[in-house]
Amino acid sequence: MSKYFLITVSFIGDKLRTKIMSKSIKVLGTGCAKCQSVTKVVKDAISENNIDATVEKVEDMMEIMKYNVMVTPALVIDGEVKIKGRVPSKDEVLKFLK
């Protein structure tokens, strides 16, 4: 599995600024108990490990189907489906974020 980061570089005066973009995380699901559990696990993992990430809950079935997900909950990180149909452990989430 390849790892990559998007880095933006800009010059302000004589100073070079770089910024590593945050991870994009989507929890796909209709709001069921398992979907809520995935959201909690993800938010706990990123807050406890000081990870820069945005978490979005996607409940619209048409949007969920764009990811070829037929069973929820599902976890999408940077556009890639990582988990379908179950609640990941906090350690699994951290592994995907590194």
mmCIF file of C-alpha atoms in Angstrom:
data_model
loop_
_atom_site.group_PDB
_atom_site.id
_atom_site.type_symbol
_atom_site.label_atom_id
_atom_site.label_comp_id
_atom_site.label_asym_id
_atom_site.label_seq_id
_atom_site.Cartn_x
_atom_site.Cartn_y
_atom_site.Cartn_z
ATOM 1 C CA MET A 1 0.000 0.000 0.000
ATOM 2 C CA SER A 2 1.497 3.314 -0.978
ATOM 3 C CA LYS A 3 1.498 6.225 1.422
ATOM 4 C CA TYR A 4 1.277 9.793 0.234
ATOM 5 C CA PHE A 5 0.566 13.247 1.486
ATOM 6 C CA LEU A 6 -0.467 16.322 -0.394
ATOM 7 C CA ILE A 7 1.900 19.127 0.478
ATOM 8 C CA THR A 8 1.313 22.689 -0.566
ATOM 9 C CA VAL A 9 4.253 25.038 -0.766
ATOM 10 C CA SER A 10 4.009 28.794 -0.865
ATOM 11 C CA PHE A 11 6.405 31.692 -0.530
ATOM 12 C CA ILE A 12 5.559 34.663 1.634
ATOM 13 C CA GLY A 13 8.292 37.238 1.336
ATOM 14 C CA ASP A 14 11.506 35.299 1.859
ATOM 15 C CA LYS A 15 9.855 32.622 3.989
ATOM 16 C CA LEU A 16 8.869 29.219 2.693
ATOM 17 C CA ARG A 17 5.654 27.783 4.111
ATOM 18 C CA THR A 18 4.580 24.184 3.759
ATOM 19 C CA LYS A 19 1.344 22.646 4.866
ATOM 20 C CA ILE A 20 0.488 18.973 5.014
ATOM 21 C CA MET A 21 -3.165 18.549 4.182
ATOM 22 C CA SER A 22 -5.351 16.741 6.680
ATOM 23 C CA LYS A 23 -6.851 13.310 6.133
ATOM 24 C CA SER A 24 -10.385 13.127 4.786
ATOM 25 C CA ILE A 25 -12.522 10.538 6.576
ATOM 26 C CA LYS A 26 -16.079 9.600 5.668
ATOM 27 C CA VAL A 27 -18.338 7.295 7.651
ATOM 28 C CA LEU A 28 -20.948 5.862 5.310
ATOM 29 C CA GLY A 29 -24.186 4.706 6.879
ATOM 30 C CA THR A 30 -27.815 5.453 7.554
ATOM 31 C CA GLY A 31 -27.369 6.473 11.182
ATOM 32 C CA CYS A 32 -27.780 3.013 12.732
ATOM 33 C CA ALA A 33 -26.073 2.066 16.004
ATOM 34 C CA LYS A 34 -23.083 0.500 14.212
ATOM 35 C CA CYS A 35 -22.666 3.608 12.058
ATOM 36 C CA GLN A 36 -22.643 5.761 15.177
ATOM 37 C CA SER A 37 -20.081 3.414 16.749
ATOM 38 C CA VAL A 38 -17.764 3.809 13.746
ATOM 39 C CA THR A 39 -18.006 7.592 14.026
ATOM 40 C CA LYS A 40 -17.144 7.434 17.737
ATOM 41 C CA VAL A 41 -14.185 5.081 17.199
ATOM 42 C CA VAL A 42 -12.809 7.315 14.432
ATOM 43 C CA LYS A 43 -13.233 10.537 16.411
ATOM 44 C CA ASP A 44 -11.648 8.962 19.502
ATOM 45 C CA ALA A 45 -8.688 7.674 17.461
ATOM 46 C CA ILE A 46 -7.932 11.021 15.847
ATOM 47 C CA SER A 47 -8.394 13.084 19.013
ATOM 48 C CA GLU A 48 -6.349 10.763 21.252
ATOM 49 C CA ASN A 49 -3.492 10.686 18.729
ATOM 50 C CA ASN A 50 -3.591 14.346 17.680
ATOM 51 C CA ILE A 51 -4.225 13.490 14.013
ATOM 52 C CA ASP A 52 -5.280 16.279 11.660
ATOM 53 C CA ALA A 53 -8.393 14.916 9.965
ATOM 54 C CA THR A 54 -11.890 15.884 8.967
ATOM 55 C CA VAL A 55 -14.727 13.455 9.666
ATOM 56 C CA GLU A 56 -17.897 13.539 7.603
ATOM 57 C CA LYS A 57 -20.981 11.380 8.090
ATOM 58 C CA VAL A 58 -22.606 10.385 4.796
ATOM 59 C CA GLU A 59 -26.185 9.144 5.176
ATOM 60 C CA ASP A 60 -27.530 9.670 1.643
ATOM 61 C CA MET A 61 -27.899 6.258 -0.054
ATOM 62 C CA MET A 62 -27.132 7.628 -3.527
ATOM 63 C CA GLU A 63 -23.869 9.077 -2.229
ATOM 64 C CA ILE A 64 -23.037 5.828 -0.394
ATOM 65 C CA MET A 65 -23.639 3.809 -3.578
ATOM 66 C CA LYS A 66 -21.043 5.919 -5.419
ATOM 67 C CA TYR A 67 -18.461 4.056 -3.323
ATOM 68 C CA ASN A 68 -19.850 0.627 -4.377
ATOM 69 C CA VAL A 69 -20.891 0.029 -0.780
ATOM 70 C CA MET A 70 -23.948 -2.187 -0.392
ATOM 71 C CA VAL A 71 -23.598 -2.865 3.339
ATOM 72 C CA THR A 72 -23.016 -0.280 6.037
ATOM 73 C CA PRO A 73 -21.296 0.991 8.025
ATOM 74 C CA ALA A 74 -18.311 1.704 5.806
ATOM 75 C CA LEU A 75 -15.180 3.736 6.410
ATOM 76 C CA VAL A 76 -13.609 5.790 3.616
ATOM 77 C CA ILE A 77 -10.214 7.421 4.105
ATOM 78 C CA ASP A 78 -8.896 9.804 1.450
ATOM 79 C CA GLY A 79 -11.409 8.454 -1.061
ATOM 80 C CA GLU A 80 -10.595 4.756 -0.523
ATOM 81 C CA VAL A 81 -13.022 2.323 1.123
ATOM 82 C CA LYS A 82 -11.173 0.643 4.001
ATOM 83 C CA ILE A 83 -13.933 -1.172 5.938
ATOM 84 C CA LYS A 84 -17.409 -2.407 4.954
ATOM 85 C CA GLY A 85 -20.136 -3.898 7.109
ATOM 86 C CA ARG A 86 -18.461 -3.791 10.511
ATOM 87 C CA VAL A 87 -17.099 -1.536 13.216
ATOM 88 C CA PRO A 88 -13.286 -1.301 13.115
ATOM 89 C CA SER A 89 -11.150 -1.208 16.234
ATOM 90 C CA LYS A 90 -9.349 1.994 17.163
ATOM 91 C CA ASP A 91 -6.043 0.284 16.274
ATOM 92 C CA GLU A 92 -7.347 -0.551 12.788
ATOM 93 C CA VAL A 93 -8.352 3.058 12.227
ATOM 94 C CA LEU A 94 -4.917 4.260 13.340
ATOM 95 C CA LYS A 95 -3.232 1.787 10.989
ATOM 96 C CA PHE A 96 -5.218 3.189 8.061
ATOM 97 C CA LEU A 97 -4.337 6.767 9.007
ATOM 98 C CA LYS A 98 -0.570 6.205 9.110
#
